């Protein structure tokens, strides 16, 4: 473990930025210092992502991280990427070509399942960051969780949970924020009772967020709108229905794809700092996304021990790309060549229904909790790729003085043309049980069967490797078994074993014939041990987890034929995760988390210039072996609160050969908050306090740079 990282954890510690989004029973001039501060370490609240049994994090035999609404606001998270980067071991970025890219427990991209209210789109590019305002909470479970959510999730699952109408009579909240690079946010949320008196009663909620910014890179303007609307209807004392609709629109002009590396390219990536904010995309480059969600949720409490929920859902997403995406310096670093023009559209729809039954009873005289259900979905995606890729550059420009040009001027292109249609039908059955073997010992088990059927229609040229139509079927069975032992009412230890099934090529929603014709699903298995406990009479809480994950049978180059692939790959990840919080005094709170992972390929070959090269022992790209976060907040006056935060990410490799890496970095932030009254707060915040130049992601010969130092001021109110 590097000394630098250890020092960061020991010196900065673990802390939380307290926030006053909770309803406050306070006078306009006094704040009750005994009110528990918002914390990302939640052990005794029910969670949705680690189990379908409504268990708390303490009862779940797995590493679970939670960021509820109070924590999201305390951290100052602007979008979902900001939220998950506060969670233990997560390193996320948003390169336009990689969507919501996540590295966690040694795995990346499609090996981490991202869910929206428990529903996945099975396509990594659909997981673009969304403004955080419309989300009530975000939850993360570490390791294989296919038995809960279907194929994928060998590294873990992230679940974004939207705000829904509640039975509060009326709540109104709003935010106005403005910061560097003309970044702004205007948001409002309203929850209102539509009826009064005896049943039936109806409640509605509307949340709208509008954000805009000119971007820290040249010519990189972005605007987004996120809307969530829901109606909760109590049809009887036992029966309720929720209708939920969401709309998200994201438009980005001339998206930034990365900065070219300086020559000669050595072990560590370097960029020209004097051209730090240069954007080499064309002037009319564009990324756009439009998303619509519809959910119809029925909750029925049959009796005190039995309940059911049925969720009918529809997702419609359209993503458009029009960009010049790759850039390289000449030998003298005086000119930049631009490559890789892409015009693409993804048109995706997911329709499905999930039925769940919960039942508590006695089994062999022991208390038992059951959950079982059925899941059916049809995932359709139409792909319109129109690439103008060439080994020769489109042009070579002087970076000091250049006209970015227009995408329309790039020769050899055509308009959008449908090339493939993918349709993946999933039928699944799942069951989960918690059995209290003794007052202290509980056994948890879960099992899921999936029937995956993929059909692909090719509208382009028909070749032996791209037929007009092909189909495949897979039937994975995955599960988890775990034991939780309570040492005391506030301290336990656990052990678990879980498995995963991983689709070929990472996603069946875009897989080609050559990626799936002869391939079964890759498999993953995990062994994890850990503990969750309180200390110092409840003023502190902590979790610790150690794990090993082995992923097998993913595609690698055939060692006897560099032009073909076989299922022979294997990767092992060993790691440890720590999280803690401590209320040092009524005014001072510290919180933090730390993760270490040793991820390496046990069996992995790739084709390089027509030769087969072994990457055995190498680390996967963009996987840091250390990630740490820390927060400190102090209320030196009932109206005033100040705080600092720190984030450390170790170096990552940009290639499978492990010959090129992006350096480690540490980011610092600070804030000051003034409570105008019990309902309104003014917050000043600075991010990247030292103006660190760092790569959020490294790929090929591009350095995807993170944001520089920025300032912002925001006003939040609730009444």
XYZ file of C-alpha atoms in Angstrom:
719
model
C 0.000 0.000 0.000
C 1.654 3.289 -1.027
C 2.613 5.599 1.839
C 0.904 8.525 0.115
C -2.480 6.830 0.193
C -2.106 5.587 3.751
C -1.206 9.085 4.879
C -4.263 10.487 3.156
C -6.550 8.069 4.974
C -4.902 8.584 8.373
C -4.488 12.352 8.233
C -7.619 13.483 6.451
C -9.874 10.755 7.900
C -13.452 10.076 7.099
C -16.119 12.719 7.345
C -19.411 14.062 6.070
C -20.662 17.434 4.893
C -23.779 18.063 6.977
C -26.790 19.525 5.190
C -30.147 20.825 6.267
C -32.448 19.230 3.721
C -34.210 17.342 6.515
C -37.360 18.966 7.965
C -36.035 21.153 10.810
C -37.986 21.770 14.001
C -35.964 24.901 14.712
C -36.444 28.557 15.396
C -35.192 31.007 12.787
C -32.106 31.738 14.918
C -31.253 28.427 16.604
C -30.222 25.037 15.309
C -30.334 21.903 17.435
C -26.794 20.588 17.367
C -27.970 17.156 18.512
C -29.739 16.487 15.213
C -27.943 13.607 13.491
C -25.913 14.794 10.535
C -26.415 13.341 7.047
C -24.042 10.463 6.449
C -23.125 8.181 3.579
C -22.680 5.343 6.078
C -26.258 4.131 6.610
C -26.528 0.810 8.468
C -30.029 0.629 9.922
C -32.322 1.903 7.172
C -33.996 -0.472 4.690
C -32.241 -0.601 1.320
C -33.541 -1.762 -2.048
C -30.406 -2.752 -3.909
C -28.737 -5.368 -1.704
C -31.814 -7.555 -1.341
C -35.513 -7.768 -2.224
C -36.400 -8.553 1.406
C -36.334 -4.974 2.678
C -33.246 -5.635 4.794
C -31.012 -2.966 6.262
C -27.372 -2.664 5.246
C -26.413 -4.197 8.606
C -28.553 -7.277 7.875
C -27.183 -7.717 4.332
C -24.122 -9.974 3.847
C -22.501 -7.663 1.306
C -20.703 -4.353 1.019
C -23.390 -1.692 0.506
C -22.995 2.074 0.022
C -25.921 4.498 0.191
C -26.248 8.181 -0.681
C -29.699 9.439 0.287
C -31.083 12.870 -0.538
C -29.474 14.557 2.456
C -26.056 13.130 1.577
C -26.376 14.054 -2.112
C -26.934 17.658 -1.079
C -24.279 17.576 1.632
C -21.674 16.440 -0.894
C -22.752 19.140 -3.369
C -23.281 16.497 -6.069
C -24.496 18.042 -9.317
C -25.159 14.806 -11.211
C -25.218 11.051 -10.723
C -21.517 10.752 -11.552
C -20.675 13.095 -8.671
C -22.816 10.940 -6.381
C -21.229 7.592 -7.163
C -17.694 9.016 -7.002
C -18.304 9.562 -3.274
C -19.010 5.848 -2.778
C -16.415 3.378 -1.564
C -14.033 2.284 -4.328
C -15.883 3.836 -7.283
C -14.094 5.799 -10.004
C -16.476 7.133 -12.672
C -16.098 9.409 -15.688
C -18.260 10.569 -18.585
C -16.270 10.484 -21.796
C -18.950 10.913 -24.513
C -17.958 7.666 -26.222
C -18.106 5.602 -23.030
C -21.300 6.918 -21.473
C -21.371 6.516 -17.705
C -18.008 4.754 -17.409
C -17.464 3.140 -13.991
C -14.485 1.277 -12.548
C -15.194 -0.719 -9.374
C -13.601 -3.764 -7.761
C -11.263 -4.196 -10.705
C -14.013 -4.246 -13.352
C -15.281 -1.579 -15.712
C -18.032 -0.449 -18.097
C -20.610 -3.183 -18.815
C -19.229 -5.387 -16.031
C -20.860 -2.948 -13.590
C -24.660 -2.919 -13.853
C -26.315 0.512 -13.609
C -30.026 0.459 -12.792
C -32.759 3.047 -12.720
C -35.294 2.127 -10.037
C -34.080 -1.464 -10.304
C -34.405 -1.557 -14.113
C -31.407 -1.912 -16.413
C -31.013 -1.029 -20.094
C -28.184 -3.556 -20.659
C -26.181 -0.989 -22.592
C -23.367 1.088 -21.063
C -23.849 4.107 -23.374
C -27.344 4.542 -21.933
C -25.871 5.356 -18.522
C -24.923 8.973 -19.145
C -24.783 11.170 -16.000
C -28.152 12.711 -15.126
C -28.727 15.826 -13.016
C -28.993 14.677 -9.403
C -32.027 16.793 -8.473
C -34.663 14.228 -9.480
C -33.087 11.356 -7.488
C -34.043 10.453 -3.940
C -31.081 8.146 -3.334
C -28.355 6.079 -4.970
C -27.350 2.630 -3.720
C -24.375 0.418 -4.540
C -23.797 -3.271 -3.836
C -20.340 -4.718 -4.364
C -19.600 -7.860 -6.320
C -21.726 -10.260 -8.383
C -25.437 -9.433 -8.148
C -26.853 -11.140 -11.235
C -29.193 -13.094 -8.955
C -31.004 -9.812 -8.229
C -31.035 -7.948 -11.546
C -30.134 -10.321 -14.361
C -27.124 -10.967 -16.569
C -24.111 -8.767 -15.921
C -22.967 -7.142 -12.656
C -19.825 -9.189 -12.010
C -18.233 -6.164 -10.328
C -21.331 -4.722 -8.682
C -24.642 -2.899 -9.197
C -25.533 0.784 -8.882
C -29.182 1.733 -8.481
C -30.467 5.304 -9.085
C -33.803 5.761 -7.289
C -36.083 8.591 -8.407
C -38.139 10.824 -6.127
C -41.778 9.723 -5.973
C -44.968 11.259 -4.625
C -45.308 10.765 -0.883
C -48.099 11.166 1.617
C -46.784 14.484 2.885
C -49.579 17.024 2.539
C -47.407 19.667 0.887
C -43.704 20.244 0.386
C -42.042 22.813 -1.840
C -38.277 22.968 -2.349
C -36.074 24.836 -4.759
C -32.500 25.587 -5.752
C -30.705 28.343 -7.644
C -27.002 27.843 -8.369
C -24.423 29.747 -10.422
C -20.712 29.108 -10.857
C -17.580 29.178 -12.995
C -17.886 28.869 -16.779
C -21.450 30.220 -16.531
C -22.660 26.953 -15.021
C -26.140 27.333 -13.616
C -28.980 25.287 -12.165
C -32.593 26.183 -11.543
C -34.623 23.454 -9.859
C -37.952 23.063 -8.103
C -39.757 20.207 -6.404
C -43.390 20.141 -5.254
C -45.278 17.414 -3.388
C -48.982 18.077 -2.885
C -52.079 16.263 -1.681
C -54.686 16.345 -4.453
C -57.590 15.259 -2.269
C -58.594 15.359 1.370
C -60.972 13.464 3.553
C -61.645 9.720 3.465
C -60.082 7.290 0.996
C -59.259 7.227 -1.814
C -56.539 9.837 -1.457
C -54.193 11.055 -4.176
C -50.798 12.756 -3.977
C -48.700 14.269 -6.757
C -45.044 15.213 -7.024
C -43.219 17.219 -9.689
C -39.455 17.769 -9.855
C -37.826 19.828 -12.610
C -34.159 20.706 -13.024
C -32.657 22.896 -15.731
C -28.861 23.149 -15.985
C -26.598 25.014 -18.376
C -22.876 25.624 -18.710
C -20.319 26.824 -21.251
C -17.912 24.069 -20.228
C -14.326 24.312 -19.103
C -13.152 23.227 -22.569
C -13.370 25.581 -25.542
C -16.686 25.582 -27.445
C -18.200 22.932 -25.149
C -21.617 24.263 -24.193
C -24.074 21.901 -22.457
C -27.681 22.184 -21.388
C -29.927 19.596 -19.793
C -33.468 19.265 -18.498
C -34.627 16.548 -16.103
C -38.259 16.119 -15.114
C -39.954 13.573 -12.847
C -43.710 13.491 -12.214
C -45.670 10.950 -10.207
C -49.133 10.398 -8.750
C -49.672 8.167 -5.710
C -53.229 6.904 -5.247
C -54.354 5.126 -2.088
C -57.242 3.147 -3.534
C -57.901 1.389 -0.233
C -56.094 0.723 3.050
C -54.320 -2.227 1.411
C -54.027 -1.140 -2.228
C -52.092 1.751 -3.763
C -50.962 2.685 -7.255
C -48.129 4.953 -8.395
C -47.866 6.336 -11.900
C -44.382 7.724 -12.567
C -43.154 9.575 -15.653
C -39.688 10.966 -16.352
C -38.175 12.949 -19.182
C -34.495 13.777 -19.598
C -32.916 15.813 -22.373
C -29.190 16.446 -22.694
C -27.534 18.500 -25.447
C -23.802 19.102 -25.716
C -22.132 21.219 -28.393
C -18.703 20.164 -29.666
C -18.155 17.504 -26.969
C -14.661 17.183 -25.552
C -13.184 13.739 -26.329
C -9.759 14.144 -24.783
C -6.394 15.821 -25.176
C -3.568 14.390 -27.343
C -0.399 13.169 -25.629
C 2.916 14.927 -26.087
C 5.648 13.113 -28.008
C 7.734 11.211 -27.251
C 5.083 9.138 -25.481
C 6.711 7.515 -22.446
C 5.485 5.496 -19.489
C 3.437 8.372 -18.061
C 0.943 10.415 -20.050
C 1.720 14.124 -20.489
C -0.216 16.910 -22.182
C 0.728 20.458 -23.149
C -0.520 22.451 -20.161
C -0.512 25.663 -22.188
C -3.197 24.060 -24.404
C -5.059 22.626 -21.454
C -8.486 23.819 -22.560
C -8.150 23.245 -26.323
C -10.974 21.284 -27.950
C -10.153 19.699 -31.323
C -13.652 18.502 -32.194
C -15.442 20.140 -35.127
C -17.450 23.279 -34.442
C -20.799 21.582 -35.069
C -19.928 18.408 -33.140
C -22.867 17.218 -31.121
C -24.029 14.767 -28.489
C -27.743 14.587 -27.708
C -29.837 12.285 -25.559
C -33.590 12.120 -25.044
C -34.988 9.686 -22.465
C -38.557 8.850 -21.482
C -39.563 6.584 -18.613
C -43.030 5.339 -17.703
C -43.742 3.133 -14.690
C -47.024 1.823 -13.299
C -46.515 0.411 -9.796
C -49.154 -1.518 -7.852
C -48.586 -2.241 -4.141
C -50.990 -4.565 -2.361
C -50.724 -5.535 1.309
C -52.577 -8.847 1.381
C -52.168 -9.271 5.151
C -49.653 -8.496 7.882
C -47.159 -11.032 6.530
C -47.746 -10.990 2.762
C -47.475 -8.237 0.152
C -47.025 -7.974 -3.567
C -45.746 -5.387 -5.992
C -46.130 -5.265 -9.757
C -44.137 -2.837 -11.910
C -45.011 -2.320 -15.554
C -42.356 -0.192 -17.272
C -41.378 1.409 -20.564
C -38.095 3.090 -21.490
C -37.414 5.016 -24.684
C -33.976 6.488 -25.325
C -32.410 8.097 -28.369
C -28.738 9.074 -28.482
C -27.094 11.011 -31.347
C -23.378 11.515 -32.017
C -21.725 13.710 -34.665
C -18.047 14.180 -33.870
C -14.402 14.059 -34.902
C -13.050 12.012 -32.012
C -9.298 11.294 -32.172
C -6.278 13.609 -32.177
C -2.487 13.122 -32.314
C 0.533 15.419 -32.220
C 3.271 15.226 -34.841
C 6.795 14.359 -33.744
C 7.651 17.966 -32.842
C 4.324 18.581 -31.040
C 3.700 21.567 -33.277
C 0.761 20.218 -35.299
C -2.300 18.099 -34.454
C -3.808 15.528 -36.815
C -7.523 14.786 -36.421
C -9.034 11.327 -37.077
C -12.151 9.200 -36.555
C -15.309 10.915 -37.734
C -18.476 9.249 -36.483
C -22.142 9.950 -37.149
C -24.283 7.594 -35.089
C -27.700 7.117 -33.552
C -28.892 4.621 -30.941
C -32.656 4.177 -30.806
C -33.536 1.965 -27.821
C -36.767 0.804 -26.192
C -37.196 -1.463 -23.181
C -40.633 -2.783 -22.207
C -41.215 -5.118 -19.317
C -43.099 -6.220 -16.257
C -41.758 -7.322 -12.882
C -43.895 -9.105 -10.293
C -42.652 -9.574 -6.711
C -44.223 -11.364 -3.744
C -43.036 -10.919 -0.137
C -44.017 -13.304 2.644
C -42.905 -13.739 6.255
C -43.581 -17.035 8.019
C -42.084 -19.824 10.104
C -39.867 -22.521 8.610
C -38.994 -25.457 10.880
C -40.018 -23.247 13.766
C -37.604 -20.523 12.700
C -38.518 -17.017 11.533
C -38.260 -16.834 7.739
C -38.634 -14.066 5.158
C -39.321 -14.855 1.515
C -39.262 -12.920 -1.720
C -40.021 -14.381 -5.131
C -41.056 -13.094 -8.506
C -41.055 -13.083 -12.279
C -39.427 -10.662 -14.677
C -40.176 -10.259 -18.376
C -38.680 -7.662 -20.696
C -38.018 -6.954 -24.364
C -35.000 -4.776 -25.111
C -34.876 -3.437 -28.675
C -32.141 -1.271 -30.089
C -31.693 0.042 -33.621
C -28.172 1.132 -34.508
C -27.364 3.735 -37.148
C -23.561 3.795 -37.334
C -21.944 5.873 -40.084
C -18.222 6.023 -39.437
C -15.693 7.801 -41.616
C -12.710 6.155 -39.965
C -9.450 6.093 -41.864
C -5.846 5.411 -40.940
C -5.076 8.700 -42.643
C -6.034 11.904 -40.804
C -8.920 14.072 -41.925
C -6.714 17.131 -41.563
C -3.660 18.479 -39.729
C -3.994 21.805 -37.949
C -1.856 24.320 -36.088
C -3.220 24.163 -32.515
C -2.301 27.799 -31.920
C -4.505 29.046 -34.775
C -7.099 26.757 -36.332
C -10.611 26.684 -37.672
C -12.413 23.675 -36.123
C -14.454 23.282 -39.317
C -17.756 21.530 -39.881
C -18.646 17.844 -39.780
C -20.386 18.304 -43.138
C -17.031 19.124 -44.739
C -15.559 15.699 -43.921
C -15.543 13.668 -47.176
C -16.919 10.163 -47.677
C -19.907 10.378 -45.383
C -23.606 9.802 -45.734
C -26.682 10.416 -43.635
C -28.043 8.125 -40.949
C -28.778 4.637 -42.208
C -30.154 1.798 -40.096
C -27.580 -1.014 -39.999
C -28.725 -3.442 -37.286
C -31.675 -4.164 -35.046
C -31.112 -6.032 -31.789
C -33.929 -7.589 -29.806
C -33.199 -9.312 -26.486
C -36.074 -11.030 -24.688
C -35.577 -11.887 -21.030
C -37.792 -14.205 -18.990
C -36.644 -14.752 -15.434
C -37.719 -16.233 -12.128
C -36.069 -15.367 -8.831
C -36.365 -16.212 -5.139
C -34.659 -15.047 -1.978
C -34.865 -16.137 1.676
C -33.636 -15.040 5.075
C -33.767 -17.677 7.792
C -32.992 -16.834 11.431
C -31.096 -19.922 12.571
C -30.640 -18.457 16.048
C -31.223 -15.072 17.672
C -27.802 -14.025 16.388
C -27.221 -16.069 13.235
C -29.129 -15.576 9.961
C -28.772 -17.446 6.674
C -29.504 -15.588 3.430
C -29.899 -17.317 0.086
C -30.953 -16.211 -3.371
C -31.372 -17.838 -6.779
C -32.283 -16.588 -10.249
C -32.923 -18.290 -13.574
C -32.752 -16.254 -16.800
C -33.840 -17.213 -20.283
C -32.089 -14.807 -22.659
C -32.999 -14.886 -26.322
C -31.221 -12.554 -28.766
C -32.245 -11.871 -32.361
C -30.229 -9.592 -34.640
C -31.359 -8.339 -38.037
C -28.680 -6.961 -40.353
C -29.812 -4.297 -42.831
C -26.338 -3.732 -44.249
C -24.118 -5.821 -46.494
C -24.488 -9.557 -45.882
C -21.208 -11.421 -45.340
C -20.182 -14.692 -43.649
C -19.350 -12.702 -40.489
C -22.455 -10.504 -40.750
C -25.456 -12.569 -41.863
C -28.875 -11.079 -42.579
C -30.260 -12.648 -39.396
C -28.920 -14.626 -36.452
C -30.107 -15.614 -32.995
C -28.762 -17.147 -29.784
C -30.213 -18.292 -26.484
C -28.585 -18.518 -23.053
C -29.978 -19.842 -19.759
C -27.806 -18.787 -16.809
C -28.536 -19.700 -13.190
C -26.938 -17.466 -10.577
C -27.194 -17.098 -6.822
C -25.902 -15.948 -3.454
C -25.609 -17.594 -0.051
C -24.452 -15.779 3.056
C -24.303 -15.892 6.844
C -24.619 -12.889 9.180
C -23.682 -13.269 12.845
C -24.527 -10.545 15.367
C -21.704 -10.213 17.895
C -23.757 -7.535 19.662
C -26.917 -5.628 18.653
C -24.662 -3.070 16.921
C -21.823 -5.234 15.574
C -21.764 -8.217 13.247
C -19.612 -10.274 10.925
C -20.660 -11.885 7.658
C -19.469 -14.195 4.905
C -21.010 -14.717 1.474
C -20.536 -16.476 -1.842
C -22.182 -15.135 -5.006
C -22.088 -15.762 -8.760
C -22.665 -13.804 -11.962
C -23.262 -14.380 -15.657
C -21.722 -11.863 -18.034
C -22.957 -11.400 -21.648
C -20.455 -11.813 -24.507
C -19.037 -8.499 -25.746
C -20.392 -6.815 -22.612
C -23.842 -6.061 -24.048
C -26.295 -8.088 -26.102
C -27.933 -4.821 -27.179
C -25.049 -4.165 -29.583
C -23.196 -7.501 -29.936
C -22.206 -8.661 -33.415
C -22.349 -12.129 -34.963
C -18.633 -12.746 -34.468
C -18.892 -11.735 -30.786
C -21.717 -14.146 -29.967
C -21.914 -16.990 -32.482
C -19.786 -19.487 -30.554
C -19.705 -17.916 -27.121
C -21.431 -18.843 -23.890
C -21.855 -16.302 -21.132
C -18.765 -15.444 -19.133
C -19.060 -16.353 -15.452
C -18.013 -14.712 -12.220
C -17.867 -15.783 -8.594
C -17.053 -13.929 -5.390
C -16.157 -14.789 -1.816
C -16.531 -11.876 0.614
C -16.106 -11.500 4.377
C -16.785 -8.383 6.360
C -18.080 -6.616 9.434
C -20.407 -3.702 10.206
C -20.341 -2.099 13.630
C -20.859 0.974 15.790
C -18.344 2.264 18.324
C -17.877 4.973 20.963
C -21.459 4.598 22.191
C -22.862 5.056 18.703
C -20.941 8.229 17.828
C -19.027 6.257 15.238
C -19.828 3.566 12.684
C -17.641 1.559 10.336
C -17.695 -1.214 7.758
C -14.901 -3.410 6.461
C -15.012 -5.947 3.640
C -12.446 -8.219 1.982
C -13.231 -10.067 -1.240
C -11.980 -12.118 -4.151
C -13.765 -12.077 -7.524
C -12.828 -14.416 -10.377
C -14.269 -13.807 -13.841
C -13.828 -16.655 -16.328
C -14.430 -17.514 -19.971
C -14.515 -14.081 -21.543
C -13.296 -13.621 -25.127
C -9.552 -13.463 -25.860
C -7.445 -13.870 -28.973
C -6.844 -17.481 -29.985
C -3.138 -18.132 -29.214
C -2.932 -20.226 -32.397
C -4.725 -17.760 -34.676
C -4.530 -13.975 -34.161
C -7.569 -13.409 -36.410
C -10.042 -15.300 -34.179
C -11.199 -15.223 -30.570
C -11.986 -17.969 -28.068
C -13.463 -18.139 -24.571
C -10.429 -18.645 -22.390
C -9.953 -15.408 -20.467
C -9.721 -15.123 -16.704
C -9.367 -12.136 -14.371
C -8.951 -12.116 -10.601
C -9.627 -9.159 -8.309
C -8.633 -9.198 -4.630
C -9.516 -6.217 -2.512
C -10.445 -4.584 0.739
C -12.911 -1.739 1.416
C -13.233 0.440 4.500
C -15.772 3.133 5.398
C -16.213 5.040 8.637
C -17.812 8.060 10.237
C -17.257 9.692 13.622
C -19.206 12.467 15.327
C -16.165 13.845 17.162
C -18.206 16.540 18.900
C -21.699 17.873 18.360
C -20.172 20.371 15.934
C -17.458 18.282 14.250
C -18.104 15.329 11.933
C -15.510 13.335 9.997
C -16.246 10.642 7.426
C -14.451 8.773 4.677
C -13.859 5.596 2.735
C -10.912 3.741 1.263
C -10.632 0.891 -1.238
C -7.687 -1.190 -2.404
C -7.907 -3.678 -5.274
C -5.335 -5.909 -6.920
C -6.845 -6.727 -10.328
C -4.963 -8.713 -12.922
C -5.453 -10.922 -15.945
C -4.712 -14.586 -15.280
C -5.373 -15.516 -18.909
C -5.613 -12.845 -21.576
C -4.249 -12.656 -25.113
C -4.727 -9.923 -27.692
C -3.733 -9.474 -31.293
C -1.071 -6.814 -31.891
C 0.022 -6.181 -35.503
C -0.974 -9.706 -36.461
C 0.803 -11.349 -33.514
C -0.697 -12.917 -30.399
C 0.599 -11.221 -27.249
C -0.088 -12.471 -23.734
C -1.173 -9.914 -21.133
C -1.025 -12.349 -18.231
C -0.360 -10.530 -14.950
C -1.338 -7.124 -16.339
C -3.913 -4.796 -14.828
C -7.089 -3.931 -16.804
C -7.225 -0.403 -18.200
C -8.595 2.474 -16.111
C -8.579 0.451 -12.876
C -6.937 2.361 -9.980
C -5.635 0.151 -7.182
C -6.423 2.790 -4.531
C -9.396 5.155 -4.232
C -10.076 7.238 -1.106
C -12.550 9.953 -0.116
C -12.682 12.080 3.039
C -14.961 14.809 4.374
C -14.771 17.157 7.343
C -17.521 19.529 8.476
C -17.674 21.882 11.434
C -20.562 23.995 12.765
C -18.824 26.814 14.614
C -22.092 28.706 14.998
C -25.768 27.652 14.780
C -26.013 29.500 11.470
C -22.571 28.756 10.028
C -20.997 25.546 8.803
C -17.701 25.030 6.977
C -16.081 21.927 5.552
C -13.387 20.385 3.414
C -13.136 17.253 1.309
C -10.387 15.265 -0.389
C -10.329 12.571 -3.053
C -7.363 10.425 -4.050
C -7.266 8.194 -7.155
C -4.197 6.094 -7.930
C -2.613 5.915 -11.380
C -4.324 3.846 -14.086
C -3.096 2.130 -17.222
C -4.312 3.349 -20.608
C -3.496 0.137 -22.486
C -3.606 -3.615 -21.963
C 0.163 -3.788 -22.336
C 0.495 -1.604 -19.192
C 3.116 0.520 -20.935
C 1.223 3.814 -20.657
C -0.457 5.216 -17.594
C -2.214 8.315 -16.329
C -0.697 9.602 -13.060
C -2.442 9.534 -9.706
C -4.164 12.663 -8.444
C -5.625 14.246 -5.326
C -8.481 16.732 -5.405
C -9.446 19.060 -2.561
C -12.613 21.048 -2.046
C -14.085 23.429 0.516
C -17.428 24.997 1.337
C -19.071 27.487 3.665
C -22.791 27.441 4.402
C -24.934 30.116 6.023
C -28.432 29.276 7.213
C -30.578 32.286 6.508
C -33.401 30.708 8.507
C -34.726 27.241 9.308
C -35.739 26.690 5.667
C -33.113 28.465 3.558
C -29.355 28.060 3.229
C -26.716 29.863 1.163
C -23.663 27.784 0.169
C -20.333 28.859 -1.312
C -18.226 26.011 -2.700
C -14.872 25.613 -4.438
C -13.916 22.386 -6.225
C -10.399 21.254 -7.176
C -8.958 23.812 -4.789
C -5.359 23.383 -6.010
C -6.326 23.448 -9.713
C -4.921 19.952 -10.269
C -4.461 18.824 -13.884
C -5.573 15.205 -13.994
C -6.987 12.524 -16.268
C -10.420 11.229 -15.252
C -9.996 8.515 -17.878
C -7.138 7.312 -20.094
C -7.615 5.447 -23.333
C -5.311 4.880 -26.282
C -3.376 8.072 -26.831
C -5.973 10.446 -25.387
C -6.026 12.033 -21.934
C -9.588 12.825 -20.814
C -9.057 15.733 -18.471
C -11.148 16.517 -15.415
C -12.494 19.919 -14.431
C -10.136 22.667 -13.220
C -10.702 24.784 -10.122
C -14.268 26.097 -10.074
C -16.366 28.255 -7.758
C -20.116 28.303 -7.233
C -22.782 29.842 -5.052
C -26.167 28.257 -4.425
C -29.355 28.953 -2.510
C -31.536 26.071 -1.311
C -34.934 26.498 0.276
C -37.672 24.223 1.560
C -41.070 25.049 3.035
